[in-house]
C-alpha cells in the first residue's frame, strides 16, 4: 500500500428508589459470588416472569416499545426500565457543532407505525429491512410513532450517536383522548412538572437527547396558558441533565388553544417557540410563508431553530415531496431555514422490490445532497470503519463468513462513508495517438455492497470507468473527518482491486495550530515496520501480517506527523498500462488509524460475568428435521468491560458435562454478537439435565488484534430437573 498524505432532576430521587421488598434482577446478578465460577439452576417450565413490554412473549428476546397512557408515564420507574434499550454509544463530537450550524437538517422517522424490525434490541433475521445510513447529511433524528411517548429504539440511538447526530423521542397527544390527557397534565404546575420530570428521566435513562412535543388537539385556556410553562420547564431540565439536548415544538395549537396548523412561525404560536429550542412547521407551507418568516421579528437571531417541515409522501398541498423533495429543500435553503424531512421511509414503503432498497435510498439522498451540509465526525483515534450499514446477507469477520444468514441490527453500523455517483473529466480527443477519436465519458460510484465484506454486513464498492484521456489518478473521497492525529499513527487499508489498476490511500490533513482551514499535502510514506521490540513486532504481525484471505490485500503503514488533523480520506485509483478506457472496481473492506503508543497498552479483562433471568422452555430443535422437543435455555448475561475499547463482544457456549459422562466437553459455539455489556441468550438448545455448560464472552477490541483467552469472561451453569 502506498500512502500519500495530504445533576438530578426534581422527583428523580424518589422515582429511582427501588422496591426493597424484592431485590431487582440486577442486584440478584451482582449477588452471585464472584469467587465461584458456577451458578446452579433448577429446570422449571414456568411462564416467563419477564415484563411483556420489554421481552417477546415466545422467545424472551428483548424488545423496545413506547408508553401508551398518561398513567404509564407517571408510574414509570428507572428501576423497571428495559436495560436492553439503553443506548450503548454516547453522542460523538462533530465539526461543526450543532449549535454552530446555520441551516440544519432533521429527519423524522415515521414508518408503518414504528417498532418493526428495529424493535429487537439485539437485532433480528430480516431479508430486506429498512435502514438509514446517510448520517453525515443530517443533524437531528426524531423517532416518531403515534404512541403517547415514543422511546427511540437503542439501535437507532447508537447508530446516530456514532455520527454525532442528536436523537429525539416524541411526546404526542391527539384528538379527543389527547385533549383529556392535556387537560389532566396541564391543569397546574405540579401536574405538568411531574410529566416533564418523567420525560427527562426517560431520556436520561435510555441515553437519547430530547423530545419533539406534538400536541394535536384543542386546549382549554388553562391548559394552553400552562403549555409554554411546561415547555420551558422541560427544556431547562433537559439542558441541565442531558448535554446537547433539544426540545422542539410542532406547529399545531395556537395561543387561543385552537388546533390550527399555521405552516409558519407567527404571533399565534410564537409563545411556544420562545419557550423551547426549536419549531417544526406543518407541511402545507408556500414560499410566501417562508418569505414572511424571514422578516418576522420573532425569528430574528433564531432562523436555524425553525425547521420547515417536508412530507416526503407529499400528502396535501405541499411543495415537492417524493422524487421532487429537492424542490422543497431548494426553497427552504433559499430562505435560510432549517429543514425537517418527515417519513423518508417512503423510499422503502412505496417500492415493492425491497432488494433495490440501497439503490433507491442512495438515489433519493443524492437528489437532496445539493441542499444538505456534511458534518464531520471529530472523535480522537482510533478511527476504524469497515463500512457495515447494520444489515446484510451474512455476518463477516476478517473476510470470512461468521454467520450465513440475513440480519439487521443498526447498532452494528459503523462510521459511514460518502455515497455518490459522479462524472469524471476527460472527454475529448486523445493526443499523440495518430487519430482523432473521443474517449468515453468516465464515471465513479461509491456504494455499499453486501456480496462480500471484511467485517459486518457489507463493504464499500468503488467502481467506474477511467476514460482514456484521464491520465491522473481518480480520487475517490471516502470520509470527511476532523480527527486529531498523533505523532505516530498506524494506518491500515484492506481492499480488493480489480485487474489493471493500482490503489493508494490518500490522507488530507491540516496543521491544527497554523492552518486550521487549509488542506496541505505531505510526502509519500512507504510501508514500514513499526518497532523492532518483540511485543510490538508481534502485534504488528497480527494486524498487518501475511493476511490475504479470499483475495483481500492488507496494507499497513506508519505515519509520522506533528499537530495535524485528518480532514479527508481518499482512495486514489490509477490505470496500469497504455491510455485506454478502463472499467474498474475496488472493494474496500476496512480503513483503520491507530495511535501506535496504544498498542503497548495491555488489554483489559472481562470481569463480573453473571447469569440471571433464566427461563427454560421445551420446544422443537432449531433444525428443520428436528421433531422431538428439546430443552432450551434463555438467560441474560452481564459483565464489566470498557465498551469504548471494543467493536463488539462474541458470546459463546459449550457443553462441559452432561447426563452421559462418556461424552467429552464440547468446543466453543458462537451464540451471537453483543454491542454492550449485556446480552440475552435466547432459544439455545442445550443438553438434557443434569448437565453443566459454560458461557463465554470474548471482547473484540478496536485495536484489531485478538485478546488472549485468559482475558475472556467465563461462567459455568449447572442445572438439574426440578424434583418438586
XYZ file of C-alpha atoms in Angstrom:
724
model
C 0.000 0.000 0.000
C 1.354 3.412 -0.870
C 0.211 6.373 1.166
C 0.096 10.000 0.102
C -0.745 12.276 2.995
C -2.347 15.474 2.397
C -27.014 16.785 38.312
C -30.526 15.064 39.331
C -33.901 16.272 38.046
C -36.705 17.023 40.504
C -38.549 13.966 41.764
C -35.930 11.706 40.189
C -34.549 10.538 43.501
C -37.958 9.400 44.658
C -38.678 7.799 41.306
C -35.425 5.858 41.433
C -35.947 4.305 44.846
C -36.149 0.552 44.474
C -38.836 -1.659 45.907
C -36.897 -3.230 48.759
C -39.471 -5.967 49.262
C -37.984 -7.863 46.321
C -34.386 -7.459 45.047
C -34.054 -6.342 41.456
C -32.768 -8.760 38.818
C -29.528 -6.798 38.563
C -28.984 -6.924 42.310
C -29.566 -10.672 42.180
C -26.937 -10.840 39.439
C -24.414 -8.916 41.483
C -25.119 -11.116 44.493
C -23.695 -14.113 42.631
C -20.354 -14.880 44.303
C -17.539 -13.812 42.039
C -15.193 -16.260 43.726
C -17.309 -19.092 42.371
C -17.088 -19.988 38.707
C -20.509 -21.624 38.596
C -24.172 -20.931 39.271
C -26.912 -23.522 39.599
C -30.446 -23.626 38.231
C -33.387 -25.962 38.756
C -35.124 -26.563 35.449
C -38.741 -25.442 35.805
C -41.149 -24.955 32.927
C -42.964 -21.848 34.048
C -44.361 -18.891 32.105
C -41.772 -16.173 31.627
C -41.813 -13.706 34.526
C -40.229 -11.020 32.342
C -42.332 -7.921 31.539
C -44.121 -8.414 28.229
C -43.474 -4.818 27.144
C -39.697 -5.464 27.247
C -39.423 -9.102 26.115
C -41.000 -11.097 23.297
C -43.514 -13.476 24.866
C -42.460 -16.501 22.786
C -38.671 -16.176 22.721
C -37.875 -13.780 25.628
C -35.887 -11.690 23.115
C -35.506 -8.115 24.394
C -37.633 -5.586 22.510
C -38.261 -1.846 22.667
C -41.594 -0.056 22.843
C -43.223 3.184 23.930
C -45.762 4.215 26.551
C -49.429 4.426 25.667
C -51.079 6.336 28.517
C -50.503 9.143 30.982
C -50.779 6.620 33.810
C -47.957 4.538 32.298
C -45.795 7.640 32.027
C -46.388 8.886 35.561
C -45.778 5.427 37.052
C -42.568 4.851 35.068
C -39.539 3.963 37.222
C -35.905 3.763 36.264
C -35.604 0.552 38.269
C -38.155 -1.019 35.910
C -36.652 0.325 32.678
C -35.595 -2.006 29.874
C -31.809 -2.476 30.249
C -31.516 -3.639 26.641
C -32.936 -0.383 25.280
C -30.293 1.781 26.961
C -28.049 3.309 24.287
C -24.511 1.960 24.460
C -22.957 4.822 22.458
C -22.621 8.386 23.785
C -23.163 11.316 21.436
C -19.920 11.726 19.481
C -18.342 15.144 18.902
C -18.618 16.615 15.413
C -17.480 19.530 13.289
C -19.158 21.894 13.051
C -21.006 21.576 16.379
C -24.784 21.554 16.044
C -25.111 24.945 17.740
C -22.871 26.471 15.047
C -24.886 25.158 12.077
C -26.856 27.989 10.452
C -29.076 25.604 8.432
C -29.731 22.235 9.994
C -31.432 19.068 8.782
C -33.794 16.995 10.910
C -35.175 13.620 9.863
C -38.405 12.414 11.449
C -38.711 8.649 11.060
C -42.368 7.633 10.744
C -42.622 4.261 9.064
C -45.621 1.933 9.077
C -46.315 2.558 12.759
C -42.793 2.145 14.069
C -41.229 -0.546 16.255
C -40.972 -3.064 13.423
C -37.701 -4.908 12.734
C -35.924 -2.261 14.789
C -37.759 -3.189 17.998
C -35.427 -6.152 18.527
C -32.695 -4.721 20.712
C -30.162 -7.392 19.707
C -31.135 -7.427 16.059
C -33.204 -9.886 14.083
C -33.215 -12.001 10.958
C -34.573 -9.785 8.173
C -34.247 -10.358 4.446
C -34.731 -6.744 3.338
C -35.064 -4.306 6.259
C -35.276 -0.518 6.236
C -32.129 1.214 7.461
C -30.689 4.707 7.349
C -27.012 5.363 6.730
C -26.653 8.881 5.234
C -25.921 10.318 8.688
C -23.334 12.855 7.506
C -26.168 14.833 5.875
C -28.397 15.206 8.930
C -28.099 16.816 12.359
C -31.125 15.569 14.311
C -33.012 12.268 14.164
C -36.536 12.021 15.564
C -38.201 8.635 16.061
C -41.921 9.162 15.570
C -44.911 6.937 16.293
C -48.458 7.604 17.437
C -47.889 6.165 20.907
C -48.143 8.897 23.524
C -44.477 8.524 24.486
C -42.180 7.245 21.737
C -38.867 5.983 23.127
C -36.328 5.595 20.295
C -35.048 2.021 19.954
C -31.458 1.913 21.185
C -30.263 0.571 17.831
C -31.186 3.932 16.236
C -29.652 5.979 19.042
C -26.411 4.005 18.840
C -26.092 4.449 15.064
C -26.944 8.164 15.189
C -24.624 8.893 18.123
C -21.645 7.320 16.336
C -22.123 10.014 13.689
C -22.696 12.928 16.090
C -26.450 13.073 15.361
C -28.839 14.114 18.156
C -31.778 11.722 18.778
C -35.250 12.850 19.886
C -38.193 10.854 21.153
C -41.774 12.035 20.642
C -44.464 13.083 23.108
C -47.785 13.273 21.281
C -51.431 13.798 22.192
C -54.167 13.588 19.569
C -57.862 14.226 19.151
C -60.422 13.545 21.911
C -58.288 11.231 24.029
C -55.349 13.586 23.656
C -57.414 16.537 24.818
C -58.315 14.656 28.007
C -54.645 13.864 28.632
C -53.689 17.512 28.169
C -56.415 18.760 30.493
C -55.110 16.347 33.132
C -51.398 17.165 32.980
C -51.621 20.860 32.039
C -54.119 21.777 34.741
C -51.474 23.131 37.141
C -47.755 23.459 37.804
C -47.463 20.298 39.872
C -49.027 18.191 37.110
C -47.014 19.498 34.163
C -43.784 19.336 36.171
C -44.499 15.683 37.007
C -44.844 14.852 33.295
C -41.733 16.852 32.376
C -39.722 15.153 35.129
C -40.651 11.723 33.777
C -39.708 12.710 30.214
C -36.333 13.937 31.446
C -35.752 10.739 33.431
C -36.683 8.550 30.455
C -34.348 10.430 28.113
C -31.502 10.300 30.625
C -32.064 6.617 31.419
C -32.218 5.414 27.816
C -29.453 7.700 26.588
C -31.186 9.789 23.916
C -31.138 13.570 23.613
C -34.551 15.178 23.881
C -38.119 15.421 22.671
C -40.417 16.565 19.896
C -43.602 17.815 21.595
C -46.637 17.330 19.339
C -49.968 18.475 20.807
C -52.569 17.827 18.083
C -55.786 18.582 19.919
C -57.530 21.693 21.159
C -56.606 23.046 24.614
C -58.635 24.886 27.223
C -57.488 28.340 28.322
C -55.844 26.937 31.470
C -54.075 24.193 29.510
C -52.816 26.467 26.734
C -51.589 29.062 29.235
C -49.618 26.349 31.045
C -48.148 24.858 27.852
C -45.272 27.386 27.451
C -44.505 26.954 31.158
C -44.376 23.175 30.645
C -42.097 23.610 27.612
C -39.747 25.991 29.410
C -39.513 23.739 32.467
C -38.925 20.629 30.326
C -36.310 22.428 28.213
C -34.423 23.765 31.235
C -34.428 20.378 32.950
C -33.261 18.596 29.795
C -30.409 21.065 29.352
C -29.360 20.570 32.956
C -29.454 16.777 32.820
C -28.529 15.832 29.229
C -25.673 17.630 27.490
C -26.546 18.747 23.954
C -30.247 18.047 24.434
C -33.091 19.671 22.486
C -36.824 20.171 22.933
C -38.778 21.044 19.762
C -42.431 22.086 19.339
C -44.604 21.008 16.422
C -46.777 23.599 14.664
C -50.306 22.695 15.758
C -52.063 24.549 18.586
C -52.146 28.354 18.690
C -52.265 30.720 21.647
C -56.086 30.624 21.806
C -55.976 26.841 22.301
C -57.429 26.086 18.887
C -55.908 23.286 16.797
C -54.989 25.321 13.733
C -51.850 24.421 11.805
C -50.149 27.650 10.712
C -47.468 26.288 8.345
C -45.218 29.034 9.669
C -43.997 30.662 12.855
C -46.065 33.747 13.688
C -47.626 35.686 16.552
C -50.221 32.953 17.076
C -47.651 30.294 18.004
C -44.529 32.236 18.920
C -45.187 31.725 22.649
C -44.314 28.028 22.238
C -41.196 28.714 20.152
C -39.917 31.185 22.751
C -40.206 28.506 25.458
C -38.087 25.754 23.833
C -35.226 25.029 21.444
C -37.000 24.983 18.110
C -40.149 24.950 15.993
C -41.124 22.221 13.471
C -43.625 23.698 10.978
C -46.516 21.852 9.426
C -46.048 20.757 5.800
C -48.563 22.822 3.803
C -46.477 25.988 3.580
C -45.866 28.067 0.479
C -42.868 30.176 -0.404
C -44.862 33.190 0.793
C -44.874 31.700 4.304
C -41.094 31.482 4.246
C -40.691 34.978 2.828
C -42.876 36.345 5.619
C -40.963 34.431 8.299
C -37.642 35.757 7.040
C -38.648 39.270 8.073
C -40.657 38.306 11.163
C -39.161 39.822 14.316
C -39.913 36.682 16.342
C -37.489 34.668 14.197
C -34.558 37.086 14.202
C -31.396 35.506 15.583
C -33.024 32.054 15.626
C -33.573 31.150 11.979
C -31.669 27.895 12.439
C -34.214 26.914 15.127
C -37.101 26.987 12.629
C -37.366 23.549 10.982
C -39.593 23.791 7.915
C -41.495 20.513 7.539
C -41.309 18.454 4.340
C -43.572 15.424 3.970
C -41.806 13.011 1.633
C -45.164 11.323 0.910
C -46.402 14.722 -0.405
C -49.754 14.434 1.377
C -51.919 17.510 0.934
C -50.997 20.673 -0.913
C -47.236 20.803 -0.466
C -44.092 21.942 -2.227
C -42.150 18.972 -3.536
C -42.226 15.558 -1.896
C -41.418 12.083 -3.233
C -38.829 12.373 -6.011
C -39.310 16.143 -6.021
C -38.392 16.579 -2.354
C -35.353 18.507 -3.593
C -37.707 21.295 -4.752
C -38.873 21.824 -1.172
C -35.286 21.807 0.112
C -34.274 24.357 -2.524
C -36.942 26.815 -1.370
C -36.199 26.245 2.331
C -32.470 26.845 1.904
C -33.111 29.861 -0.314
C -34.717 31.495 2.724
C -32.025 30.243 5.134
C -34.165 27.968 7.298
C -33.510 24.533 8.716
C -35.416 21.585 7.242
C -37.402 18.763 8.865
C -37.729 15.828 6.452
C -40.692 13.703 7.530
C -41.061 9.987 6.602
C -38.107 9.397 4.244
C -39.025 5.728 4.660
C -41.169 6.484 1.583
C -38.274 5.137 -0.485
C -38.832 1.746 1.175
C -42.571 1.627 1.801
C -43.697 2.537 -1.716
C -41.286 0.335 -3.670
C -42.388 -3.294 -3.863
C -38.940 -4.647 -4.757
C -37.170 -4.346 -1.400
C -33.987 -5.846 -2.864
C -33.454 -2.488 -4.603
C -33.613 -0.575 -1.330
C -29.964 0.518 -1.238
C -30.193 1.842 -4.796
C -33.461 3.690 -4.107
C -32.149 5.119 -0.839
C -28.900 6.324 -2.399
C -30.747 7.925 -5.333
C -33.126 9.761 -3.006
C -30.397 11.271 -0.829
C -28.265 12.103 -3.869
C -31.270 14.100 -5.129
C -31.193 16.181 -1.930
C -27.436 16.386 -1.480
C -27.014 19.869 -3.009
C -29.172 21.262 -0.181
C -27.658 19.239 2.685
C -24.480 20.011 4.570
C -21.915 17.444 5.602
C -20.809 17.378 9.211
C -17.639 15.530 10.119
C -17.016 13.058 12.965
C -14.467 14.604 15.317
C -13.541 11.796 17.711
C -9.904 11.099 18.604
C -8.062 7.972 17.449
C -8.642 5.139 16.929
C -10.669 5.689 13.769
C -11.985 2.440 12.298
C -14.676 1.623 9.792
C -15.477 -1.472 7.807
C -18.483 0.347 6.265
C -21.087 -2.003 7.776
C -24.578 -0.493 7.327
C -26.148 -2.568 10.094
C -27.689 -5.246 7.870
C -26.630 -7.770 5.277
C -26.883 -11.222 3.746
C -24.217 -12.656 6.063
C -22.067 -11.612 9.006
C -18.354 -11.402 8.208
C -15.258 -11.266 10.379
C -11.787 -10.741 8.917
C -13.035 -11.630 5.449
C -14.716 -14.899 6.456
C -18.415 -15.603 6.900
C -19.069 -15.866 10.627
C -22.818 -16.451 10.161
C -24.541 -17.253 6.891
C -27.945 -15.571 7.292
C -29.696 -12.300 6.561
C -29.673 -9.991 9.551
C -30.458 -6.472 10.780
C -29.015 -4.603 13.754
C -28.350 -0.877 13.403
C -26.070 -0.905 16.449
C -23.615 -2.856 14.286
C -23.480 0.054 11.825
C -20.026 1.631 11.642
C -18.983 5.141 10.632
C -20.433 5.604 7.182
C -18.527 6.823 4.123
C -19.713 9.255 1.472
C -22.028 7.647 -1.088
C -22.262 9.239 -4.532
C -22.148 8.871 -8.293
C -20.106 11.431 -10.205
C -18.900 12.058 -13.741
C -15.162 12.168 -14.432
C -13.488 14.746 -16.606
C -11.635 13.529 -19.649
C -13.878 13.625 -22.716
C -12.030 14.902 -25.795
C -9.520 13.894 -28.447
C -6.605 11.774 -27.339
C -3.395 13.430 -28.454
C -0.368 11.523 -29.618
C -2.335 8.510 -30.853
C -2.266 9.442 -34.512
C -6.050 9.548 -34.743
C -8.816 11.900 -33.716
C -11.250 9.931 -31.572
C -13.293 10.561 -28.480
C -12.967 8.550 -25.320
C -15.987 7.518 -23.300
C -17.271 9.728 -20.543
C -15.843 8.474 -17.271
C -17.672 7.985 -14.011
C -17.129 6.961 -10.397
C -19.616 5.406 -7.986
C -19.403 4.780 -4.239
C -21.946 2.407 -2.667
C -22.417 -0.249 -0.043
C -22.359 -3.844 -1.286
C -23.402 -6.906 0.768
C -21.956 -9.520 -1.586
C -18.625 -9.571 0.255
C -17.240 -7.856 3.334
C -14.303 -7.767 5.705
C -16.343 -7.184 8.862
C -20.090 -6.871 9.377
C -22.589 -6.967 6.544
C -21.171 -5.029 3.608
C -18.100 -3.406 2.143
C -17.625 -0.169 0.223
C -17.643 -0.769 -3.515
C -15.937 1.817 -5.699
C -16.470 1.225 -9.387
C -16.439 3.235 -12.546
C -14.780 3.946 -15.851
C -11.475 5.781 -16.309
C -11.589 7.432 -19.752
C -8.546 7.134 -21.962
C -7.884 10.878 -21.698
C -7.899 10.820 -17.889
C -4.194 10.430 -17.100
C -4.110 11.488 -13.453
C -5.308 9.137 -10.670
C -9.033 9.056 -9.943
C -9.535 10.323 -6.403
C -12.474 8.720 -4.621
C -13.480 10.589 -1.454
C -14.377 8.114 1.270
C -14.597 10.098 4.519
C -14.826 13.730 5.538
C -13.458 13.904 9.096
C -11.924 16.066 11.784
C -9.670 13.618 13.648
C -6.564 14.794 15.537
C -3.543 12.679 14.587
C -0.746 11.690 16.958
C 2.984 11.704 16.318
C 2.962 8.053 15.233
C -0.163 6.693 13.573
C -0.627 3.179 12.229
C -2.701 3.210 9.027
C -4.299 0.033 7.670
C -6.133 -0.368 4.368
C -7.862 -3.635 3.450
C -9.127 -3.871 -0.117
C -9.756 -5.990 -3.234
C -8.884 -4.266 -6.521
C -9.851 -5.425 -9.987
C -7.110 -6.205 -12.511
C -5.405 -3.352 -14.337
C -5.362 -0.712 -11.580
C -3.142 0.438 -8.746
C -4.632 1.659 -5.470
C -3.192 4.018 -2.863
C -4.636 5.695 0.194
C -4.526 9.486 0.404
C -4.949 11.275 3.725
C -5.580 15.021 3.576
C -4.643 16.858 6.726
C -4.494 20.296 8.266
C -1.956 21.704 10.643
C -4.242 22.267 13.626
C -2.167 25.129 15.046
C -1.224 27.015 11.890
C -3.720 26.383 9.106
C -6.998 25.235 10.522
C -8.844 25.718 7.244
C -6.077 24.870 4.775
C -5.556 21.436 3.277
C -1.914 20.601 2.717
C -0.211 17.701 1.009
C 2.646 15.876 2.687
C 5.225 13.499 1.226
C 4.604 9.886 0.318
C 5.132 7.393 3.108
C 6.165 3.839 2.322
C 5.159 0.794 4.377
C 7.484 0.331 7.341
C 7.906 -1.967 10.299
C 6.796 -0.221 13.473
C 9.454 -1.009 16.084
C 11.838 -3.870 16.481
C 10.741 -4.626 20.010
C 9.412 -8.156 20.221
C 5.978 -7.327 21.620
C 5.304 -4.552 19.134
C 6.523 -6.664 16.240
C 4.223 -9.472 17.347
C 1.220 -7.131 17.450
C 2.140 -5.641 14.097
C 2.323 -9.141 12.609
C -1.132 -9.968 13.949
C -2.563 -6.768 12.480
C -0.653 -6.495 9.232
C 0.966 -9.863 8.608
C 0.536 -12.021 5.552
C -3.256 -11.855 5.608
C -4.880 -12.143 2.221
C -7.891 -14.435 2.669
C -10.149 -14.697 -0.357
C -8.233 -12.086 -2.315
C -8.158 -9.311 0.303
C -4.998 -7.212 0.388
C -3.926 -5.927 3.809
C -1.575 -2.943 3.701
C -0.096 -1.155 6.712
C 1.995 1.986 7.080
C 3.307 4.060 9.939
C 2.645 7.773 9.576
C 4.660 10.378 11.468
C 3.142 13.846 11.689
C 3.011 16.614 14.276
C -0.034 18.704 15.168
C -2.220 17.653 12.245
C -5.915 16.953 11.941
C -7.141 14.401 9.438
C -9.765 16.017 7.200
C -10.326 13.657 4.275
C -9.658 10.020 3.471
C -9.477 9.291 -0.256
C -8.584 6.297 -2.377
C -6.529 7.059 -5.473
C -7.072 4.684 -8.383
C -4.525 4.671 -11.217
C -4.754 2.775 -14.500
C -1.879 0.427 -15.366
C -0.589 0.283 -18.932
C -1.453 2.313 -22.007
C -4.161 5.015 -22.033
C -7.491 3.422 -22.861
C -10.994 3.400 -21.454
C -10.648 1.269 -18.334
C -13.518 -0.143 -16.323
C -12.544 -0.810 -12.716
C -13.834 -1.805 -9.322
C -12.261 -1.759 -5.891
C -13.931 -3.274 -2.854
C -12.741 -1.548 0.338
C -13.074 -3.755 3.406
C -11.696 -1.597 6.188
C -9.756 1.552 6.971
C -8.151 1.886 10.394
C -5.957 4.527 12.038
C -4.458 3.736 15.458
C -2.185 5.521 17.876
C 0.967 3.380 17.803
C 1.533 4.031 21.509
C -1.842 2.445 22.310
C -0.607 -0.906 21.006
C 1.632 -1.207 24.059
C -1.287 -0.902 26.497
C -2.276 -4.412 27.674
C -5.872 -5.495 27.043
C -8.462 -5.371 29.800
C -10.042 -8.432 31.393
C -13.750 -9.210 31.168
C -14.893 -9.164 34.771
C -18.015 -9.890 36.801
C -19.782 -12.116 34.258
C -23.096 -13.178 35.756
C -26.199 -15.029 34.609
C -29.765 -14.118 35.567
C -33.380 -14.031 34.330
C -33.167 -17.703 33.340
C -36.222 -19.093 31.549
C -36.423 -22.763 30.493
C -38.585 -23.883 27.575
C -39.339 -27.123 25.770
C -39.665 -26.731 22.022
C -38.651 -28.302 18.734
C -34.985 -28.084 17.840
C -33.567 -25.437 15.519
C -33.035 -27.733 12.532
C -35.994 -28.307 10.151
C -35.743 -32.079 10.538
C -35.944 -31.905 14.335
C -39.305 -33.151 15.621
C -38.627 -34.016 19.267
C -38.987 -31.403 21.967
C -35.604 -30.138 23.144
C -34.506 -28.233 26.224
C -33.986 -24.501 25.501
C -32.094 -22.056 27.694
C -32.947 -18.352 27.787
C -30.797 -16.201 30.059
C -29.311 -12.732 30.434
C -25.555 -12.249 30.723
C -23.981 -9.124 32.123
C -20.321 -8.260 32.593
C -17.900 -5.381 33.115
C -15.638 -4.103 30.337
C -14.808 -0.617 28.975
C -17.134 -0.534 25.956
C -15.214 2.330 24.334
C -12.387 -0.161 23.712
C -14.441 -2.716 21.776
C -16.132 -3.081 18.417
C -18.317 -5.838 19.809
C -18.241 -8.940 22.001
C -18.574 -12.510 20.819
C -20.720 -14.679 23.085
C -20.115 -18.456 23.032
C -21.336 -21.535 24.837
C -20.034 -25.071 25.218
C -21.033 -28.270 26.977
C -18.818 -29.178 29.945
C -20.609 -32.210 31.384
C -23.874 -33.917 30.522
C -26.021 -36.823 31.547
C -23.725 -39.177 29.650
C -20.238 -38.966 31.253
C -18.678 -40.698 28.242
C -19.204 -37.621 26.055
C -16.225 -35.248 26.397
C -16.602 -31.465 26.766
C -17.610 -29.707 23.570
C -15.979 -26.922 21.583
C -16.994 -23.277 21.861
C -20.001 -22.462 19.663
C -20.796 -18.870 18.716
C -24.151 -17.674 20.074
C -24.038 -14.099 18.753
C -22.527 -10.633 18.942
C -23.151 -8.173 21.757
C -22.586 -4.425 21.387
C -22.783 -3.553 25.073
C -22.088 -5.280 28.399
C -25.401 -7.125 28.382
C -26.686 -9.934 26.166
C -29.778 -12.114 26.182
C -29.217 -15.753 25.164
C -32.477 -16.949 23.600
C -33.693 -20.344 22.391
C -30.328 -22.030 22.929
C -30.722 -25.809 22.572
C -28.733 -27.389 25.436
C -28.126 -30.951 26.704
C -30.732 -32.572 28.912
C -30.393 -32.243 32.678
C -28.356 -32.907 34.691
C -25.633 -31.023 32.840
C -23.060 -28.267 33.134
C -22.436 -25.758 30.363
C -20.128 -22.763 30.069
C -20.945 -19.311 28.733
C -18.028 -17.268 27.450
C -17.598 -13.608 26.428
C -14.729 -12.558 24.119
C -14.030 -8.834 23.652
C -13.228 -7.882 20.050
C -11.183 -4.752 20.626
C -10.841 -1.763 18.339
C -7.077 -2.178 18.051
C -7.700 -5.149 15.806
C -5.609 -7.920 17.348
C -7.095 -10.853 19.320
C -7.462 -10.660 23.112
C -5.895 -13.699 24.847
C -8.421 -16.274 26.082
C -7.142 -15.708 29.605
C -8.811 -12.276 29.441
C -12.229 -13.556 28.329
C -15.180 -13.782 30.687
C -16.383 -17.264 31.686
C -19.175 -18.613 33.844
C -20.490 -22.157 34.128
C -24.134 -23.027 34.664
C -25.144 -26.338 36.213
C -28.756 -27.427 36.079
C -30.912 -30.299 37.230
C -34.574 -31.173 36.746
C -36.754 -29.691 39.444
C -37.980 -32.520 41.668
C -40.939 -30.639 43.165
